[in-house]
Tab-separated table of C-alpha atoms in Angstrom:
chain	number	residue	atom	x	y	z
A	1	MET	CA	70.342	-72.561	-56.361
A	2	ALA	CA	67.385	-70.789	-57.931
A	3	SER	CA	66.440	-69.155	-54.623
A	4	ARG	CA	70.006	-67.910	-54.173
A	5	ASP	CA	69.970	-66.415	-57.700
A	6	PHE	CA	66.624	-64.762	-56.958
A	7	SER	CA	67.955	-63.235	-53.716
A	8	HIS	CA	70.967	-61.812	-55.560
A	9	ARG	CA	68.705	-60.240	-58.168
A	10	LEU	CA	66.457	-58.815	-55.478
A	11	SER	CA	69.482	-57.355	-53.697
A	12	ASP	CA	70.769	-55.816	-56.921
A	13	ALA	CA	67.360	-54.357	-57.694
A	14	HIS	CA	67.096	-52.890	-54.195
A	15	GLY	CA	70.563	-51.354	-54.509
A	16	SER	CA	69.701	-49.817	-57.877
A	17	LEU	CA	66.707	-48.055	-56.304
A	18	ARG	CA	68.858	-46.257	-53.775
A	19	LYS	CA	69.415	-42.609	-54.534
A	20	PRO	CA	73.030	-41.514	-55.009
A	21	VAL	CA	74.391	-39.718	-51.984
A	22	SER	CA	75.673	-36.223	-52.731
A	23	LEU	CA	79.056	-34.977	-51.571
A	24	ALA	CA	77.376	-32.580	-49.135
A	25	ARG	CA	75.491	-35.466	-47.525
A	26	ARG	CA	78.635	-37.539	-47.285
A	27	LEU	CA	80.344	-34.637	-45.508
A	28	HIS	CA	77.278	-34.101	-43.304
A	29	ILE	CA	76.867	-30.498	-44.445
A	30	ASP	CA	73.470	-28.835	-44.674
A	31	VAL	CA	73.888	-26.738	-47.837
A	32	PRO	CA	71.081	-24.163	-47.245
A	33	LEU	CA	72.336	-23.490	-43.722
A	34	LEU	CA	75.958	-23.258	-44.899
A	35	VAL	CA	75.073	-20.753	-47.640
A	36	LEU	CA	73.159	-18.554	-45.188
A	37	LEU	CA	76.028	-18.597	-42.707
A	38	LEU	CA	78.558	-17.685	-45.416
A	39	VAL	CA	76.395	-14.755	-46.520
A	40	LEU	CA	76.097	-13.556	-42.918
A	41	ALA	CA	79.858	-13.866	-42.472
A	42	SER	CA	80.468	-11.789	-45.615
A	43	VAL	CA	78.042	-9.114	-44.425
A	44	GLY	CA	79.747	-9.140	-41.033
A	45	LEU	CA	83.187	-8.476	-42.528
A	46	GLY	CA	81.825	-5.623	-44.626
A	47	VAL	CA	80.106	-3.944	-41.695
A	48	LEU	CA	83.127	-4.539	-39.452
A	49	TYR	CA	85.398	-2.706	-41.900
A	50	SER	CA	83.203	0.370	-41.609
A	51	ALA	CA	82.597	0.022	-37.859
A	52	SER	CA	86.344	-0.168	-37.182
A	53	GLY	CA	87.020	2.991	-39.158
A	54	GLY	CA	88.566	1.116	-42.072
A	55	ASP	CA	91.047	-0.758	-39.883
A	56	MET	CA	92.065	-3.841	-41.878
A	57	ASN	CA	93.662	-5.413	-38.791
A	58	TYR	CA	90.198	-6.042	-37.356
A	59	VAL	CA	89.021	-7.508	-40.653
A	60	ARG	CA	92.070	-9.777	-40.944
A	61	ARG	CA	91.727	-11.072	-37.388
A	62	GLN	CA	88.003	-11.624	-37.820
A	63	SER	CA	88.656	-13.446	-41.090
A	64	ILE	CA	91.025	-15.784	-39.250
A	65	PHE	CA	88.401	-16.322	-36.541
A	66	MET	CA	85.814	-17.124	-39.209
A	67	CYS	CA	88.109	-19.631	-40.922
A	68	LEU	CA	88.697	-21.359	-37.585
A	69	ALA	CA	84.971	-21.235	-36.757
A	70	PHE	CA	83.859	-22.753	-40.076
A	71	THR	CA	86.562	-25.411	-39.816
A	72	GLY	CA	85.375	-26.244	-36.319
A	73	MET	CA	81.776	-26.400	-37.571
A	74	PHE	CA	82.783	-28.874	-40.271
A	75	ILE	CA	84.648	-31.082	-37.764
A	76	VAL	CA	81.789	-31.011	-35.255
A	77	ALA	CA	79.304	-31.982	-37.989
A	78	GLN	CA	81.186	-35.237	-38.622
A	79	ILE	CA	80.666	-36.542	-35.082
A	80	PRO	CA	77.643	-38.841	-34.564
A	81	LEU	CA	74.957	-37.625	-32.184
A	82	ASP	CA	75.324	-40.694	-30.016
A	83	PHE	CA	78.837	-39.526	-29.142
A	84	TYR	CA	77.492	-36.169	-27.912
A	85	ARG	CA	74.774	-37.869	-25.904
A	86	ARG	CA	77.162	-40.279	-24.181
A	87	TRP	CA	79.844	-37.694	-23.447
A	88	SER	CA	77.573	-34.784	-22.485
A	89	PRO	CA	77.850	-35.491	-18.707
A	90	TRP	CA	81.645	-35.307	-18.904
A	91	ALA	CA	81.532	-32.109	-20.973
A	92	TYR	CA	79.100	-30.608	-18.472
A	93	LEU	CA	81.164	-31.570	-15.418
A	94	GLY	CA	84.349	-30.364	-17.097
A	95	GLY	CA	82.718	-27.036	-17.895
A	96	CYS	CA	81.522	-26.623	-14.305
A	97	ALA	CA	85.047	-27.411	-13.066
A	98	LEU	CA	86.436	-24.710	-15.348
A	99	LEU	CA	83.875	-22.219	-14.010
A	100	VAL	CA	84.977	-23.014	-10.457
A	101	GLY	CA	88.544	-22.503	-11.639
A	102	VAL	CA	87.592	-19.046	-12.912
A	103	LEU	CA	86.355	-18.052	-9.444
A	104	LEU	CA	89.529	-19.389	-7.799
A	105	PHE	CA	92.292	-18.647	-10.303
A	106	GLY	CA	90.720	-16.599	-13.087
A	107	THR	CA	91.920	-13.356	-14.593
A	108	GLY	CA	89.684	-10.362	-15.096
A	109	ALA	CA	89.210	-6.810	-16.240
A	110	LYS	CA	86.848	-3.950	-15.385
A	111	GLY	CA	85.750	-5.614	-12.156
A	112	ALA	CA	84.851	-8.949	-13.794
A	113	GLN	CA	86.715	-12.252	-13.438
A	114	ARG	CA	85.659	-14.349	-16.422
A	115	TRP	CA	88.777	-15.843	-18.012
A	116	LEU	CA	91.268	-18.616	-17.419
A	117	GLU	CA	94.829	-18.432	-18.670
A	118	ILE	CA	96.625	-21.742	-19.277
A	119	ALA	CA	100.078	-21.912	-20.895
A	120	GLY	CA	99.659	-18.387	-22.197
A	121	PHE	CA	96.282	-19.160	-23.766
A	122	ARG	CA	93.367	-17.107	-22.431
A	123	PHE	CA	89.781	-18.305	-22.839
A	124	GLN	CA	86.330	-17.837	-21.330
A	125	PRO	CA	84.916	-21.115	-19.898
A	126	SER	CA	81.354	-19.792	-19.907
A	127	GLU	CA	81.452	-20.148	-23.710
A	128	VAL	CA	81.818	-23.927	-23.284
A	129	MET	CA	78.581	-24.056	-21.302
A	130	LYS	CA	76.613	-22.425	-24.109
A	131	LEU	CA	76.687	-25.887	-25.665
A	132	GLY	CA	77.356	-27.984	-22.568
A	133	VAL	CA	74.158	-27.002	-20.746
A	134	PRO	CA	71.592	-27.700	-23.528
A	135	MET	CA	73.478	-30.882	-24.424
A	136	MET	CA	73.351	-32.124	-20.835
A	137	VAL	CA	69.672	-31.220	-20.387
A	138	ALA	CA	68.783	-32.928	-23.691
A	139	ALA	CA	70.694	-36.077	-22.672
A	140	PHE	CA	69.037	-36.029	-19.238
A	141	LEU	CA	65.533	-35.730	-20.722
A	142	HIS	CA	66.289	-38.313	-23.430
A	143	GLN	CA	66.512	-41.032	-20.791
A	144	ARG	CA	63.180	-40.200	-19.162
A	145	ALA	CA	59.486	-40.414	-19.971
A	146	GLN	CA	57.857	-37.515	-21.785
A	147	PRO	CA	56.258	-35.148	-20.979
A	148	PRO	CA	58.633	-34.585	-18.037
A	149	SER	CA	57.348	-35.195	-14.525
A	150	LEU	CA	57.872	-32.781	-11.649
A	151	VAL	CA	60.911	-34.752	-10.457
A	152	THR	CA	62.420	-34.659	-13.954
A	153	VAL	CA	61.784	-30.920	-14.203
A	154	ILE	CA	63.522	-30.318	-10.867
A	155	GLY	CA	66.496	-32.374	-12.023
A	156	ALA	CA	66.751	-30.419	-15.281
A	157	LEU	CA	66.487	-27.110	-13.410
A	158	ALA	CA	69.327	-28.196	-11.116
A	159	ILE	CA	71.484	-28.930	-14.181
A	160	VAL	CA	70.795	-25.409	-15.454
A	161	ALA	CA	71.148	-23.666	-12.087
A	162	VAL	CA	74.682	-24.809	-11.189
A	163	PRO	CA	76.603	-23.239	-14.116
A	164	ALA	CA	74.238	-20.246	-14.206
A	165	ALA	CA	74.996	-19.483	-10.547
A	166	LEU	CA	78.745	-19.864	-11.107
A	167	ILE	CA	78.641	-17.432	-14.039
A	168	VAL	CA	76.591	-14.911	-12.043
A	169	ARG	CA	79.411	-14.872	-9.488
A	170	GLN	CA	81.969	-13.723	-12.107
A	171	PRO	CA	79.823	-11.476	-12.506
A	172	ASP	CA	78.279	-11.969	-15.952
A	173	LEU	CA	74.511	-11.779	-15.626
A	174	GLY	CA	73.860	-11.522	-19.380
A	175	THR	CA	75.740	-14.721	-20.259
A	176	SER	CA	74.216	-16.478	-17.262
A	177	ILE	CA	70.688	-15.688	-18.443
A	178	LEU	CA	71.450	-16.810	-21.998
A	179	ILE	CA	72.983	-20.098	-20.856
A	180	ALA	CA	70.039	-20.732	-18.533
A	181	ALA	CA	67.674	-20.015	-21.431
A	182	SER	CA	69.439	-22.615	-23.600
A	183	GLY	CA	68.745	-25.308	-21.007
A	184	LEU	CA	65.186	-24.134	-20.380
A	185	PHE	CA	64.417	-24.272	-24.099
A	186	ALA	CA	65.324	-27.966	-24.134
A	187	LEU	CA	63.031	-28.513	-21.157
A	188	TYR	CA	60.200	-26.614	-22.851
A	189	LEU	CA	60.564	-28.578	-26.092
A	190	ALA	CA	60.301	-31.819	-24.125
A	191	GLY	CA	56.634	-31.001	-23.475
A	192	LEU	CA	56.688	-28.994	-20.254
A	193	SER	CA	53.106	-28.476	-19.097
A	194	TRP	CA	51.569	-25.006	-19.115
A	195	LYS	CA	50.767	-25.376	-15.429
A	196	MET	CA	54.472	-25.597	-14.643
A	197	ILE	CA	55.233	-22.700	-16.986
A	198	GLY	CA	52.538	-20.590	-15.307
A	199	ALA	CA	53.850	-21.474	-11.845
A	200	ALA	CA	57.371	-20.474	-12.908
A	201	ALA	CA	56.079	-17.156	-14.270
A	202	MET	CA	54.284	-16.432	-11.004
A	203	GLY	CA	57.446	-17.302	-9.098
A	204	LEU	CA	59.409	-14.775	-11.138
A	205	VAL	CA	56.817	-12.068	-10.473
A	206	VAL	CA	56.849	-12.753	-6.734
A	207	SER	CA	60.654	-12.807	-6.585
A	208	ALA	CA	61.132	-9.631	-8.676
A	209	TRP	CA	61.394	-7.294	-5.690
A	210	PRO	CA	63.814	-9.461	-3.626
A	211	ILE	CA	65.988	-9.900	-6.726
A	212	TRP	CA	66.012	-6.120	-7.260
A	213	GLN	CA	66.912	-5.446	-3.642
A	214	TRP	CA	69.467	-8.150	-2.924
A	215	GLY	CA	70.179	-10.088	-6.120
A	216	LEU	CA	71.473	-7.316	-8.388
A	217	ARG	CA	74.639	-5.274	-8.150
A	218	ASP	CA	74.533	-1.489	-8.281
A	219	TYR	CA	75.649	-1.277	-11.923
A	220	GLN	CA	73.004	-3.828	-12.939
A	221	ARG	CA	70.262	-1.800	-11.280
A	222	GLN	CA	71.641	1.299	-12.990
A	223	ARG	CA	71.330	-0.384	-16.381
A	224	ILE	CA	67.645	-1.057	-15.774
A	225	LEU	CA	67.054	2.511	-14.582
A	226	THR	CA	68.874	3.807	-17.669
A	227	LEU	CA	66.617	1.647	-19.846
A	228	LEU	CA	63.546	3.253	-18.307
A	229	ASN	CA	64.911	6.793	-18.597
A	230	PRO	CA	68.045	7.041	-20.781
A	231	HIS	CA	67.868	10.844	-20.942
A	232	ASP	CA	68.230	11.176	-17.180
A	233	ASP	CA	72.023	10.799	-17.509
A	234	ARG	CA	72.552	11.487	-21.181
A	235	PHE	CA	76.326	12.016	-20.947
A	236	GLY	CA	76.902	9.220	-18.448
A	237	ALA	CA	75.002	5.948	-18.108
A	238	GLY	CA	72.668	6.832	-20.974
A	239	TRP	CA	75.435	7.741	-23.458
A	240	ASN	CA	75.512	4.348	-25.211
A	241	ILE	CA	71.774	4.073	-25.758
A	242	PHE	CA	71.332	7.719	-26.731
A	243	ASN	CA	73.977	7.561	-29.458
A	244	SER	CA	72.950	4.152	-30.768
A	245	LYS	CA	69.348	5.332	-31.155
A	246	ALA	CA	70.584	8.520	-32.821
A	247	ALA	CA	72.611	6.464	-35.303
A	248	ILE	CA	69.681	4.178	-36.091
A	249	GLY	CA	67.234	7.055	-36.494
A	250	SER	CA	69.544	9.138	-38.667
A	251	GLY	CA	69.892	6.286	-41.168
A	252	GLY	CA	66.264	6.537	-42.205
A	253	VAL	CA	64.992	4.145	-44.845
A	254	TYR	CA	67.930	4.135	-47.275
A	255	GLY	CA	70.865	5.104	-45.031
A	256	LYS	CA	73.678	7.596	-45.458
A	257	GLY	CA	75.838	5.296	-47.568
A	258	TYR	CA	78.665	2.877	-46.884
A	259	LEU	CA	81.437	4.448	-44.741
A	260	GLN	CA	79.368	7.645	-44.493
A	261	GLY	CA	77.877	7.205	-41.013
A	262	THR	CA	78.675	10.223	-38.837
A	263	GLN	CA	77.921	8.623	-35.460
A	264	SER	CA	80.207	5.665	-36.086
A	265	GLN	CA	82.950	7.302	-38.167
A	266	LEU	CA	83.325	10.188	-35.691
A	267	ASP	CA	83.451	7.765	-32.723
A	268	PHE	CA	80.228	8.921	-31.084
A	269	LEU	CA	78.944	5.364	-31.169
A	270	PRO	CA	80.487	3.229	-28.374
A	271	GLU	CA	81.639	-0.352	-29.022
A	272	SER	CA	80.699	0.141	-32.657
A	273	HIS	CA	82.597	-2.965	-33.818
A	274	THR	CA	81.192	-5.308	-31.145
A	275	ASP	CA	77.917	-4.949	-29.238
A	276	PHE	CA	76.544	-1.925	-31.130
A	277	ILE	CA	77.539	-2.913	-34.647
A	278	ILE	CA	73.959	-3.097	-35.922
A	279	ALA	CA	73.649	0.648	-35.285
A	280	VAL	CA	76.466	1.135	-37.823
A	281	LEU	CA	74.546	-0.970	-40.350
A	282	ALA	CA	71.331	0.966	-39.671
A	283	GLU	CA	73.012	4.354	-40.073
A	284	GLU	CA	74.781	3.507	-43.327
A	285	TRP	CA	72.259	1.190	-44.978
A	286	GLY	CA	69.042	2.343	-43.348
A	287	MET	CA	65.974	0.322	-42.582
A	288	ARG	CA	66.314	-1.717	-45.781
A	289	GLY	CA	69.747	-2.952	-44.701
A	290	VAL	CA	68.467	-3.938	-41.264
A	291	LEU	CA	65.473	-5.732	-42.779
A	292	LEU	CA	67.723	-7.702	-45.129
A	293	LEU	CA	69.914	-8.730	-42.192
A	294	LEU	CA	66.847	-9.754	-40.201
A	295	LEU	CA	65.641	-11.783	-43.188
A	296	LEU	CA	68.923	-13.713	-43.182
A	297	TYR	CA	68.532	-14.377	-39.463
A	298	VAL	CA	64.931	-15.518	-39.938
A	299	LEU	CA	66.002	-17.952	-42.670
A	300	VAL	CA	68.754	-19.388	-40.440
A	301	ILE	CA	66.287	-19.819	-37.568
A	302	ALA	CA	63.678	-21.370	-39.881
A	303	ARG	CA	66.259	-23.855	-41.168
A	304	GLY	CA	67.253	-24.737	-37.614
A	305	ILE	CA	63.621	-25.326	-36.642
A	306	TYR	CA	63.151	-27.515	-39.709
A	307	ILE	CA	66.196	-29.598	-38.745
A	308	SER	CA	64.809	-29.923	-35.219
A	309	PHE	CA	61.430	-31.145	-36.481
A	310	MET	CA	63.072	-33.671	-38.802
A	311	ALA	CA	65.402	-35.066	-36.119
A	312	GLN	CA	65.224	-38.835	-35.762
A	313	HIS	CA	65.623	-39.043	-31.980
A	314	LEU	CA	64.463	-37.026	-28.971
A	315	PHE	CA	68.005	-36.018	-28.028
A	316	GLY	CA	68.651	-34.522	-31.453
A	317	ARG	CA	65.300	-32.751	-31.532
A	318	LEU	CA	65.777	-31.144	-28.127
A	319	LEU	CA	69.390	-30.178	-28.789
A	320	ALA	CA	68.736	-28.728	-32.262
A	321	GLY	CA	65.676	-26.842	-31.063
A	322	SER	CA	67.528	-25.429	-28.069
A	323	ILE	CA	70.508	-24.268	-30.177
A	324	THR	CA	68.182	-22.622	-32.699
A	325	LEU	CA	66.046	-20.823	-30.116
A	326	THR	CA	69.141	-19.682	-28.222
A	327	PHE	CA	70.471	-18.204	-31.473
A	328	PHE	CA	67.169	-16.323	-31.784
A	329	VAL	CA	67.558	-14.994	-28.228
A	330	TYR	CA	71.062	-13.728	-29.003
A	331	VAL	CA	69.752	-11.778	-31.996
A	332	PHE	CA	66.722	-10.497	-30.099
A	333	VAL	CA	68.689	-9.401	-27.025
A	334	ASN	CA	71.379	-7.592	-29.020
A	335	ILE	CA	68.904	-5.697	-31.189
A	336	GLY	CA	66.682	-4.946	-28.184
A	337	MET	CA	69.720	-3.672	-26.279
A	338	VAL	CA	70.921	-1.400	-29.101
A	339	THR	CA	67.441	0.044	-29.744
A	340	GLY	CA	66.790	0.748	-26.065
A	341	LEU	CA	64.136	-1.919	-25.556
A	342	LEU	CA	66.314	-4.026	-23.226
A	343	PRO	CA	69.098	-3.211	-20.731
A	344	VAL	CA	72.677	-3.192	-22.006
A	345	VAL	CA	74.061	-6.648	-21.148
A	346	GLY	CA	77.033	-6.973	-23.494
A	347	VAL	CA	75.674	-9.568	-25.932
A	348	PRO	CA	77.301	-9.475	-29.412
A	349	LEU	CA	75.304	-9.678	-32.623
A	350	PRO	CA	75.807	-13.262	-33.892
A	351	ILE	CA	78.330	-13.635	-36.749
A	352	ILE	CA	78.359	-9.864	-37.342
A	353	SER	CA	80.086	-8.507	-34.224
A	354	TYR	CA	83.858	-8.712	-33.839
A	355	GLY	CA	85.065	-11.519	-31.603
A	356	GLY	CA	86.643	-14.954	-31.760
A	357	THR	CA	85.560	-17.138	-28.853
A	358	SER	CA	81.830	-16.466	-29.168
A	359	LEU	CA	81.975	-16.952	-32.955
A	360	ILE	CA	83.744	-20.314	-32.670
A	361	THR	CA	81.239	-21.508	-30.058
A	362	LEU	CA	78.339	-20.341	-32.194
A	363	MET	CA	79.598	-22.140	-35.291
A	364	ALA	CA	80.235	-25.295	-33.276
A	365	GLY	CA	76.540	-25.152	-32.396
A	366	PHE	CA	75.674	-24.977	-36.083
A	367	GLY	CA	77.948	-27.963	-36.628
A	368	ILE	CA	75.817	-29.891	-34.133
A	369	LEU	CA	72.722	-28.735	-36.038
A	370	MET	CA	74.190	-30.220	-39.203
A	371	ALA	CA	75.007	-33.436	-37.348
A	372	VAL	CA	71.350	-33.620	-36.288
A	373	GLY	CA	70.173	-32.886	-39.830
A	374	THR	CA	72.247	-35.732	-41.274
A	375	GLU	CA	71.647	-38.265	-38.498
A	376	ARG	CA	68.881	-40.034	-40.396
A	377	ARG	CA	71.131	-40.348	-43.418
A	378	ARG	CA	73.842	-41.834	-41.223
A	379	VAL	CA	71.453	-44.620	-40.216
A	380	HIS	CA	69.978	-45.344	-43.644
A	381	PHE	CA	73.123	-45.058	-45.703
């Protein structure tokens, strides 16, 4: 009887030492990450209003997309990581099937066939693979010894290569490279040896010429040539880069003022509300505005890396790290493209550019990040 009373007291004492769980933890929401994303979304709507020439229709539609994206992020954050790990093969195979469907039955525009239309609903299956590929690679590596052996590396590369090749056929080289990078990041974070990385780099160098000759389409080669010499065809292929650089340079340090950008407001800047939207920000808010935006991106990336390091299991660490580094690549590629450091590949600026499908996919990835960040609390509480 005395021992039973002692055990009850010990249990009560142990329970009293537990810290109260906040509402954010119960909802599996990472508050710092959520605040940063909300600030970025607010900045995006403000810049979009200017980039669209004050068209409130764009702002309203983007606001609806953002509401859907944040709702999706919240729902995704509630799902345990074990569910993602167990169902990742089915998500991957389903995504590959949709990509095959795009090649057979897809709809397209401007020479590209990238969409499926089902019951009047049009969507881009390659967006699914932005999460499906790193999830599948992380699940594949989770079941094997680390660091990965040569056989494991080959298996992971095969997982990456299949959807990447299908997307190249659409053709959509930019998205294909980004999706491949998301899977390769997971492989790298698993402890890939530097010998294998060096061998892969040498393979890319050796294959550069054959890829240039037979692997690229004419317009893709033209984009690279335009990157090297944008002034060669200033009013043709080099028009986008020339005007985006002019907009960025004319903004100076402090900018011309909100809604006062001449390049964007007079429609000299192409795709000002999508791919080249950061040029609008640079022209109107100057270098200080760009630096503040970059600071927000750096804080988001730093938070993602922190969540990856604190992950309880290998699957969560690889998946969170891959999502975070892929987000960094999106930012880097867009800014490099707009400033003339990289070829134009049609990659939007995350959370800032206008668009629905890419935004929803991106926020779903952040939902997975939050699921990883709260996984330890799921186990202990």
